[in-house]
CSV table of C-alpha atoms in Angstrom, one decimal:
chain,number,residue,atom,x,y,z
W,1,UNK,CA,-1.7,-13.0,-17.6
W,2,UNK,CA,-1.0,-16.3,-16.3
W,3,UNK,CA,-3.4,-19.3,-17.0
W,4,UNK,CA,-3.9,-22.2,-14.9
W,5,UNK,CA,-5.6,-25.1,-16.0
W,6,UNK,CA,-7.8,-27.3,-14.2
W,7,UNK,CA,-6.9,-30.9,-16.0
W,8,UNK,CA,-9.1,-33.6,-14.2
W,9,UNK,CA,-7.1,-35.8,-16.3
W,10,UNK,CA,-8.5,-39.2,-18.4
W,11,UNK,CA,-9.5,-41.6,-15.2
W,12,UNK,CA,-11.6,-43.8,-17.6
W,13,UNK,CA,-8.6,-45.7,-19.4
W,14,UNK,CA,-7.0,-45.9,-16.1
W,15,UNK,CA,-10.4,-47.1,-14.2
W,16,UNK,CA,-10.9,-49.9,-17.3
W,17,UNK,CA,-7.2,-51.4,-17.0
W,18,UNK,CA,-8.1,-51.6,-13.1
W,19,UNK,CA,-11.4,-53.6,-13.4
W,20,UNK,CA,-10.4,-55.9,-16.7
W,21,UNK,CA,-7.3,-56.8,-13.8
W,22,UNK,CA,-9.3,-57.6,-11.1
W,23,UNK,CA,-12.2,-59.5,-13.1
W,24,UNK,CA,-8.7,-61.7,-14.6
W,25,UNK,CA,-7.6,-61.8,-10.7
W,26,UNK,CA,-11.0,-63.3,-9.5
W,27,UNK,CA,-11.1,-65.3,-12.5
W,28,UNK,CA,-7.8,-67.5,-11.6
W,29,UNK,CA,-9.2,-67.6,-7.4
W,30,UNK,CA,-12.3,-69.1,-8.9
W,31,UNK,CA,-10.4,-71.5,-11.2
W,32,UNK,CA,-8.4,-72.3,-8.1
W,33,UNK,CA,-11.2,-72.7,-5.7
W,34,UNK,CA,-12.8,-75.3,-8.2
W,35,UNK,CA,-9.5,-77.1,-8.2
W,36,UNK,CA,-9.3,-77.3,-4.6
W,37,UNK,CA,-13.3,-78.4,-4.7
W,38,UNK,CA,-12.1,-81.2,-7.3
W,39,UNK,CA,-9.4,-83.0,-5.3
W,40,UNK,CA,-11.3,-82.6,-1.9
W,41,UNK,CA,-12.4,-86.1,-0.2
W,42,UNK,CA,-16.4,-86.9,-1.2
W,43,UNK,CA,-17.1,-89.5,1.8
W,44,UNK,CA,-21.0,-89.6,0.0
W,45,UNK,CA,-19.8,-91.5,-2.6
W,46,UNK,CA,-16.8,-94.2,-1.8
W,47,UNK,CA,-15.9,-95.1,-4.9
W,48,UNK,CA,-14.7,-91.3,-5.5
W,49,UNK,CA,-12.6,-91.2,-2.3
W,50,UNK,CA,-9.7,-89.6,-2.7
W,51,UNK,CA,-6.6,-89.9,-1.0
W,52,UNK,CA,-4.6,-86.8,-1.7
W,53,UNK,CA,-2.3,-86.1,1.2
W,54,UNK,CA,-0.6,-82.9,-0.3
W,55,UNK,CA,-3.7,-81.1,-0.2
W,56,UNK,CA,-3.4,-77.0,-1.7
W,57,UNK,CA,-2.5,-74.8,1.0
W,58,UNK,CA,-4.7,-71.6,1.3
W,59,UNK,CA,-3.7,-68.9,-1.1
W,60,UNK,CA,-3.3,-65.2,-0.1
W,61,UNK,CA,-2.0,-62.2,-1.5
W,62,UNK,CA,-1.8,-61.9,-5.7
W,63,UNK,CA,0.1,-64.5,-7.8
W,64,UNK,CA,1.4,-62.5,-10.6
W,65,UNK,CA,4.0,-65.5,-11.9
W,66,UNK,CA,4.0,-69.1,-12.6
W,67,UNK,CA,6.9,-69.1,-9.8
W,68,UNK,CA,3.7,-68.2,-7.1
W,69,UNK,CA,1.6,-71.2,-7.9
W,70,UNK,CA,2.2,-74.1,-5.0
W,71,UNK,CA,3.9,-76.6,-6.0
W,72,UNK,CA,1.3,-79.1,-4.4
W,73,UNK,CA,-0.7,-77.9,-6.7
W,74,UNK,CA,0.8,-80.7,-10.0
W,75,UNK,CA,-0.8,-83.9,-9.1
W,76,UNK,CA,0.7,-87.1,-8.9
W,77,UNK,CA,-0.8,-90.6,-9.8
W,78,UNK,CA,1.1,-92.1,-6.7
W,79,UNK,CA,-0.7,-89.7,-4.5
W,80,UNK,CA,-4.3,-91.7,-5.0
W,81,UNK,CA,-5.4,-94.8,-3.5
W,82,UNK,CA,-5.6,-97.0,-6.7
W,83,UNK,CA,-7.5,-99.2,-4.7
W,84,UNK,CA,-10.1,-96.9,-4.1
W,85,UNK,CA,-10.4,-94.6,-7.2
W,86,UNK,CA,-11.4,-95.6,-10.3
W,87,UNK,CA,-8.9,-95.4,-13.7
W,88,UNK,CA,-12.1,-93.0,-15.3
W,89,UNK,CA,-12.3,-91.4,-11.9
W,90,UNK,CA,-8.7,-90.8,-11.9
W,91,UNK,CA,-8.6,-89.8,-15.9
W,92,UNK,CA,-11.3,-87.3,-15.4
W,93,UNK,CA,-9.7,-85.5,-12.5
W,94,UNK,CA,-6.0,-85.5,-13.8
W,95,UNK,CA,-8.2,-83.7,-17.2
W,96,UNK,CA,-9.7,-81.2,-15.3
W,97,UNK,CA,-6.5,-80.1,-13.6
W,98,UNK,CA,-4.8,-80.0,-17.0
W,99,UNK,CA,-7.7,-77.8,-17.9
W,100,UNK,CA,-7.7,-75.9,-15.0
W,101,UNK,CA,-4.0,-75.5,-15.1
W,102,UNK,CA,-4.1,-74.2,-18.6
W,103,UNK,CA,-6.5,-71.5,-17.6
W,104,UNK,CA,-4.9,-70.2,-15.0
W,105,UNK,CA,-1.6,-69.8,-16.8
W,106,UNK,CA,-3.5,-67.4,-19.3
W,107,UNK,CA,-5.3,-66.1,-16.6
W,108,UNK,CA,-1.6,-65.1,-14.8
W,109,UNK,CA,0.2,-64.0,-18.3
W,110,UNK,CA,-3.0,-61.4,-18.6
W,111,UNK,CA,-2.5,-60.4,-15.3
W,112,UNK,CA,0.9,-59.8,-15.8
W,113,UNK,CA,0.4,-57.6,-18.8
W,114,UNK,CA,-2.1,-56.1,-17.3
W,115,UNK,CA,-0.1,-54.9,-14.0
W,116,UNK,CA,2.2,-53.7,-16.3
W,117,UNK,CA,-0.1,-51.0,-17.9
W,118,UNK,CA,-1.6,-50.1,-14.7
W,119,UNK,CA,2.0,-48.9,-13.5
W,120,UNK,CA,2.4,-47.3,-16.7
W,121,UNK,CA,-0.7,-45.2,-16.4
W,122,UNK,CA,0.0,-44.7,-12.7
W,123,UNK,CA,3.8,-43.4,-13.8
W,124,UNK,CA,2.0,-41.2,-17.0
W,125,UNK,CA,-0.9,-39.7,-14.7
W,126,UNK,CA,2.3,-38.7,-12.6
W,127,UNK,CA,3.8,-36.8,-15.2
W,128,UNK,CA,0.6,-35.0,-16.3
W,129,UNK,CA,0.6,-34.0,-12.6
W,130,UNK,CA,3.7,-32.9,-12.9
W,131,UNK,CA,3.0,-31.3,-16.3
W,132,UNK,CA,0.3,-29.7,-14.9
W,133,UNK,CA,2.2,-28.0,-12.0
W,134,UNK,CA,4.9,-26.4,-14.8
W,135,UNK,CA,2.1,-25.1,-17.4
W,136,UNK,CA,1.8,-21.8,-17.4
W,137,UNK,CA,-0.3,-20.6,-20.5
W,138,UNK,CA,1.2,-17.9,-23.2
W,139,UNK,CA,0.2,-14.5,-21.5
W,140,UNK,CA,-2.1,-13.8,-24.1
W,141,UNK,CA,-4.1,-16.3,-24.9
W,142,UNK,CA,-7.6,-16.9,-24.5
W,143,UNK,CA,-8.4,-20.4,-23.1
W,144,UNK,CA,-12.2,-21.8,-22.7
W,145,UNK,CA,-12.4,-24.7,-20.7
W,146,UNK,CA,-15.9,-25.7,-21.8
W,147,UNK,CA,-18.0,-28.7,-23.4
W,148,UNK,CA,-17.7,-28.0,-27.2
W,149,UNK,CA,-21.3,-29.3,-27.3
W,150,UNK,CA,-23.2,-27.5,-25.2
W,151,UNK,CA,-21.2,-24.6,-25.4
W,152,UNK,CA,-22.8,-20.9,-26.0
W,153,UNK,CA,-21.4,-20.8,-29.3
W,154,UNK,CA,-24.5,-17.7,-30.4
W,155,UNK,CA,-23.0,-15.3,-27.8
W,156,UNK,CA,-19.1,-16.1,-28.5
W,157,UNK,CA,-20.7,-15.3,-33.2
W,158,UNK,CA,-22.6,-12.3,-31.6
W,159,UNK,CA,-18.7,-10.8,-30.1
W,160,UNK,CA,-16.6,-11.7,-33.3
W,161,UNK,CA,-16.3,-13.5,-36.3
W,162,UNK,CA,-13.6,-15.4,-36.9
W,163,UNK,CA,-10.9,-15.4,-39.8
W,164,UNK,CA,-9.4,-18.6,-39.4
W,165,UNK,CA,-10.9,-21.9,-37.5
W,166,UNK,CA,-8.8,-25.0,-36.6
W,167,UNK,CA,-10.7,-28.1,-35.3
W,168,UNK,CA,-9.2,-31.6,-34.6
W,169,UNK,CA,-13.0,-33.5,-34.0
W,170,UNK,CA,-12.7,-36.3,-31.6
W,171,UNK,CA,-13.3,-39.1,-34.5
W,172,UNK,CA,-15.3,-42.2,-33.3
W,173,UNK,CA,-12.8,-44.5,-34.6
W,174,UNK,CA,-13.7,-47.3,-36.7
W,175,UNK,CA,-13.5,-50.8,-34.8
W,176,UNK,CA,-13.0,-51.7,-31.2
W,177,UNK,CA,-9.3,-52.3,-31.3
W,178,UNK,CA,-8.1,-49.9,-34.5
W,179,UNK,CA,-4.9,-48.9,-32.3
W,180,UNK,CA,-3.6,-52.0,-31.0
W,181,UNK,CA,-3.8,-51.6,-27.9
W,182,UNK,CA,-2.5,-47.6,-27.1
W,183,UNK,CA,-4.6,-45.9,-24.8
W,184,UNK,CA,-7.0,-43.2,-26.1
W,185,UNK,CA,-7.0,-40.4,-23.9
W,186,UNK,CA,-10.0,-38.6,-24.6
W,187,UNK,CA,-13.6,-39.1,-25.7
W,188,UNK,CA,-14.6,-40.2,-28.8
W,189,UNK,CA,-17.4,-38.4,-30.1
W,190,UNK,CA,-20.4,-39.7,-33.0
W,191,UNK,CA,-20.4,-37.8,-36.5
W,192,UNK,CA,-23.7,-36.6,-36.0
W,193,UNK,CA,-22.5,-34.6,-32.5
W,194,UNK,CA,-19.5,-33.0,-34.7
W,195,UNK,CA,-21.9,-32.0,-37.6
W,196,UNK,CA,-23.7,-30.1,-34.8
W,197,UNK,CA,-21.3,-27.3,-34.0
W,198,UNK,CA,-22.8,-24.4,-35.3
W,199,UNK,CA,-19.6,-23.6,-37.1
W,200,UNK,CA,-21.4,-21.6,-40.0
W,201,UNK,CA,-22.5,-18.8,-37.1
W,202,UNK,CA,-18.7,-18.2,-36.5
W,203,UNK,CA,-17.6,-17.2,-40.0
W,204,UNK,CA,-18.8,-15.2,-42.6
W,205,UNK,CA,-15.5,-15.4,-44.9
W,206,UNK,CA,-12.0,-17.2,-44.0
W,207,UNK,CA,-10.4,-20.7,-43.8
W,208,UNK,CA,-10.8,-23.9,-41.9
W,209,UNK,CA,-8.5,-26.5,-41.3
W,210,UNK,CA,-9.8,-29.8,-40.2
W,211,UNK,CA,-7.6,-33.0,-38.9
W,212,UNK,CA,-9.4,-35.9,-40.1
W,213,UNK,CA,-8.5,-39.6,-39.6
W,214,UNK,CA,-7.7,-42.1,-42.2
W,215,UNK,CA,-11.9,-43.4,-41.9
W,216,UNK,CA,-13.1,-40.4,-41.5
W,217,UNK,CA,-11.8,-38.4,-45.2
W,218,UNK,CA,-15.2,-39.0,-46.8
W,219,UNK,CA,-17.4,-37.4,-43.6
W,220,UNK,CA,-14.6,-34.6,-42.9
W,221,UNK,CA,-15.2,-33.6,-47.0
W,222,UNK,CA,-18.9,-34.2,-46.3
W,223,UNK,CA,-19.0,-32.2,-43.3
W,224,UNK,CA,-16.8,-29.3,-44.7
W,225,UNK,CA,-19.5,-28.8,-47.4
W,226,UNK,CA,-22.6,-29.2,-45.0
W,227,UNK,CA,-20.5,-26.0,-42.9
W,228,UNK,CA,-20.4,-23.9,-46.0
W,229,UNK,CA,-16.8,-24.7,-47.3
W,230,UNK,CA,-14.8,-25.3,-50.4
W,231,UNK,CA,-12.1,-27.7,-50.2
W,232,UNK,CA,-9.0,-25.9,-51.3
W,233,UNK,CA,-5.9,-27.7,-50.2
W,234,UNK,CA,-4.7,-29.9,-47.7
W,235,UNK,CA,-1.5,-30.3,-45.2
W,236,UNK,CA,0.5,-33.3,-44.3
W,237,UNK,CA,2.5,-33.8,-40.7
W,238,UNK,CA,4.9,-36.1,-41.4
W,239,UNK,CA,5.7,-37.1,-37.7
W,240,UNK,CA,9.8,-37.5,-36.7
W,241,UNK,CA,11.1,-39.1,-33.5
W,242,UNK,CA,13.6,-36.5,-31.3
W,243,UNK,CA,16.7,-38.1,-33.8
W,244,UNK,CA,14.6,-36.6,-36.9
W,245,UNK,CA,13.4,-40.2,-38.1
W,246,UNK,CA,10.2,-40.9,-39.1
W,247,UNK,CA,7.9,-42.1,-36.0
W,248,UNK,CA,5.7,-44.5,-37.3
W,249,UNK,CA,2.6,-45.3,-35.3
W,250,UNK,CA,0.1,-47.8,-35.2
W,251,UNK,CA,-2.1,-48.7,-37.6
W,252,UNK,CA,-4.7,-51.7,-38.8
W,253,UNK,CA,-3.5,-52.1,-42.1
W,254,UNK,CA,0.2,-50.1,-42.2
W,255,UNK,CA,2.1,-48.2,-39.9
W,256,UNK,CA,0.8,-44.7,-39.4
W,257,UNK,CA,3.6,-42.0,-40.1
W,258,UNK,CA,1.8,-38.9,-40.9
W,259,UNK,CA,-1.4,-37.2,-40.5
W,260,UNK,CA,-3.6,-34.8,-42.9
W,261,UNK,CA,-5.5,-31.4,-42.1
W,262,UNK,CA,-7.6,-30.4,-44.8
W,263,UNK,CA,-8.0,-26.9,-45.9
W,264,UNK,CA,-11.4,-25.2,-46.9
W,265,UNK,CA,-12.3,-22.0,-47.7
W,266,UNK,CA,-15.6,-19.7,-47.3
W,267,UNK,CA,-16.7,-16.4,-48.9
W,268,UNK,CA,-14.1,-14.1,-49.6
W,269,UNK,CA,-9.9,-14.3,-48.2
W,270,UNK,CA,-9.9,-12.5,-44.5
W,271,UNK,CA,-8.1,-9.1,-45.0
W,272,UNK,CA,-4.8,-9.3,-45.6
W,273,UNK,CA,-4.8,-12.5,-46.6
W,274,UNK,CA,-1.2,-13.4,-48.5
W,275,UNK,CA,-1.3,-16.5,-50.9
W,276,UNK,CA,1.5,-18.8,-51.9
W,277,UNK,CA,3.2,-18.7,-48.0
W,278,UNK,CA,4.7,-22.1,-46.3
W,279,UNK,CA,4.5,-25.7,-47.6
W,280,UNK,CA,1.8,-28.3,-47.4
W,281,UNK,CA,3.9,-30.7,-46.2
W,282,UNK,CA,5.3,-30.4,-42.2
W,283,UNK,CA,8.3,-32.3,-41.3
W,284,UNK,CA,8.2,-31.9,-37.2
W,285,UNK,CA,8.6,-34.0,-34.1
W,286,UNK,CA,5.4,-36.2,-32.4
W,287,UNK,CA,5.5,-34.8,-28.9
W,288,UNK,CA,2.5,-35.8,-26.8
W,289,UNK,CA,-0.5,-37.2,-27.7
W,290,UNK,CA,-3.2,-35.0,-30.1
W,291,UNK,CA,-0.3,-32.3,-30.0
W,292,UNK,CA,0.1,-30.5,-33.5
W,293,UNK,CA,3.1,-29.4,-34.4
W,294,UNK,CA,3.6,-25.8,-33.7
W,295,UNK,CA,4.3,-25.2,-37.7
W,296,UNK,CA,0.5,-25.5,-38.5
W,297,UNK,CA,0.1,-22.7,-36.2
W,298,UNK,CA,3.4,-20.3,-37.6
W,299,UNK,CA,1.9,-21.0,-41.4
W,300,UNK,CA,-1.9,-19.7,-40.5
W,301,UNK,CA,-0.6,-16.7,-39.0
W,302,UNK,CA,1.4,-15.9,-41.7
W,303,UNK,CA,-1.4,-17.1,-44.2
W,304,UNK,CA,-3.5,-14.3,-42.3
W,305,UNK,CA,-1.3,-12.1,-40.4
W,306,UNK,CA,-3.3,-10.2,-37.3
W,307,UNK,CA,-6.5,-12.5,-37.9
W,308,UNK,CA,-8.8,-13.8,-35.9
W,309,UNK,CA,-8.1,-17.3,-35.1
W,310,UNK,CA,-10.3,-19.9,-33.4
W,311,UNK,CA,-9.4,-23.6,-32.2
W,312,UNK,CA,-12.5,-26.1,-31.6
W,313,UNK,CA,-11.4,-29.4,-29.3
W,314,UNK,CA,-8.4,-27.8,-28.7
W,315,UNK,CA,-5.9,-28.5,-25.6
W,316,UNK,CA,-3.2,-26.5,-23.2
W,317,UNK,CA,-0.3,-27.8,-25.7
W,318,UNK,CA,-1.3,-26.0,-28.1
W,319,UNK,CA,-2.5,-22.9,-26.6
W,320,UNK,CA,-1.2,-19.3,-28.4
W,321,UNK,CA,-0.8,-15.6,-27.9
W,322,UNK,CA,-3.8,-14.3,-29.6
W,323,UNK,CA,-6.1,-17.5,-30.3
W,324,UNK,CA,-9.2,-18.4,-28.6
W,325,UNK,CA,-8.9,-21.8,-27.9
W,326,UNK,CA,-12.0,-24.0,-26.6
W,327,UNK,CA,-12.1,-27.5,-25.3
W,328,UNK,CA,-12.9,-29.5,-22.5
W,329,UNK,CA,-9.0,-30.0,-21.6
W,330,UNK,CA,-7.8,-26.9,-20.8
């Protein structure tokens, strides 16, 4: 049984680096287009006049470098008519083009940096592509490309209940820039939307495991408890590069390395439930991004051999023979 997926792929990060670089591109035109305004001739007003023979020639395509900017563009006191402009004439206009130069260098560095991660999405959204082409889903796995939130969660409870549920919630994160600048590739979602999966419905007795982020301990132990859960132990992925050496990541305050699923537990252990099996600690290789490593997976299933197993948010990386996996990825 062959799988598929439809990925219509993350055009928002892509579509914001695209329209933060052509409000910087307009920006430098206008800054330019006031410059040109400045050292035009104003024949209402004598006293002003000008005489600026090297005037800016018109400007087309993009100017992505300092290199691009014409050189007639850097004034020159012996290109005025001292006779006819005034020394606080003269002062205020060589300011202004200080000023204006100043801008537009900024102006050209962020469109620089910003051309940069356009061709890196454009290169990445490639990949995917070609990602996408290659996938082919384990045989027998069940994949539900669905919105978790309005999802028909009381017929999938009414078919089975579920012995094991995994769930890595799309934390909002905590401040505007908490990741220095890497690209999120999915939607962020409130608390109050994650505390509204009826998870309770799906699971009488079993385990959870719930990826929580470094802000987000407090309202993943909050949230566990609301479900119906006792928090019985927890898991750390300490993430290695392909050379086996830790991958740190970015952080606000250090340098993220690892990250932590918490364990909890409801009613009684699933049938055949076997206790003292793997490690809570995972030493495996960051592959791409919100990919778990595959040990998670290989511990549950020999936690509960033959169970019933359930991921919630989950994506075609991690998709398995014999889980049902929902998410709005797949």
């Amino acid at each position: 049984m062959s799988h598929n997926p439809q990925d219509s792929g993350d055009w928002q990060s892509e579509f914001l680096t695209f329209s933060l670089y052509r409000v910087s591109h307009s920006k430098m035109r206008k800054y330019l287009d006031i410059m040109d305004h400045i050292l035009e001739s104003d024949s209402t007003n004598p006293k002003s006049h000008v005489n600026f023979p090297l005037l800016l020639k018109p400007r087309v395509g993009k100017m992505s470098s300092r290199e691009s900017t014409p050189s007639s563009i850097l004034m020159d006191r012996d290109d005025f008519d001292e006779t006819t402009v005034s020394d606080g004439t003269l002062k205020s206009l060589l300011k202004q083009e200080s000023e204006l130069h100043l801008q537009i260098d900024a102006l050209q560095i962020e469109i620089a940096t910003l051309e940069e991660k356009l061709g890196k999405q454009e290169k990445g959204d490639e990949l995917d592509e070609q990602d996408l082409e290659e996938f082919e889903a384990p045989e027998w796995c069940v994949p539900i490309k669905a919105n978790v939130m309005n999802f028909d969660w009381d017929s999938l409870a009414a078919e089975v209940q579920f012995d094991v549920i995994v769930t890595d919630p799309p934390w909002q994160l905590a401040t505007h820039a908490p990741t220095r600048g890497v690209a999120i590739a999915y939607q962020q979602l409130p608390d109050i939307c994650i505390e509204d999966i009826p998870v309770p419905k799906l699971q009488k007795n079993g385990f959870i495991f719930i990826w929580v982020i470094n802000n987000k301990y407090a309202k993943a132990f909050e949230l566990m408890e609301k479900w119906g859960y006792t928090y019985v132990d927890d898991i750390t992925w300490v993430k290695q590069t392909v050379n086996r050496r830790m991958a740190k990541g970015h952080g606000y305050y250090l340098q993220h390395a690892k990250e932590t699923c918490l364990v909890g537990k409801k009613g009684e252990d699933p049938p055949g439930c076997r206790h003292s099996v793997g490690s809570d600690v995972i030493f495996s290789e960051r592959r791409g991004q919100s990919q778990k490593p595959e040990e998670l997976y290989e511990l549950i299933e020999e936690l509960v051999p033959d169970g019933k197993y359930l991921e919630i948010f989950g994506r075609k990386n991690n998709l398995r023979d014999y889980w049902v996996t929902i998410g709005n990825e797949l």
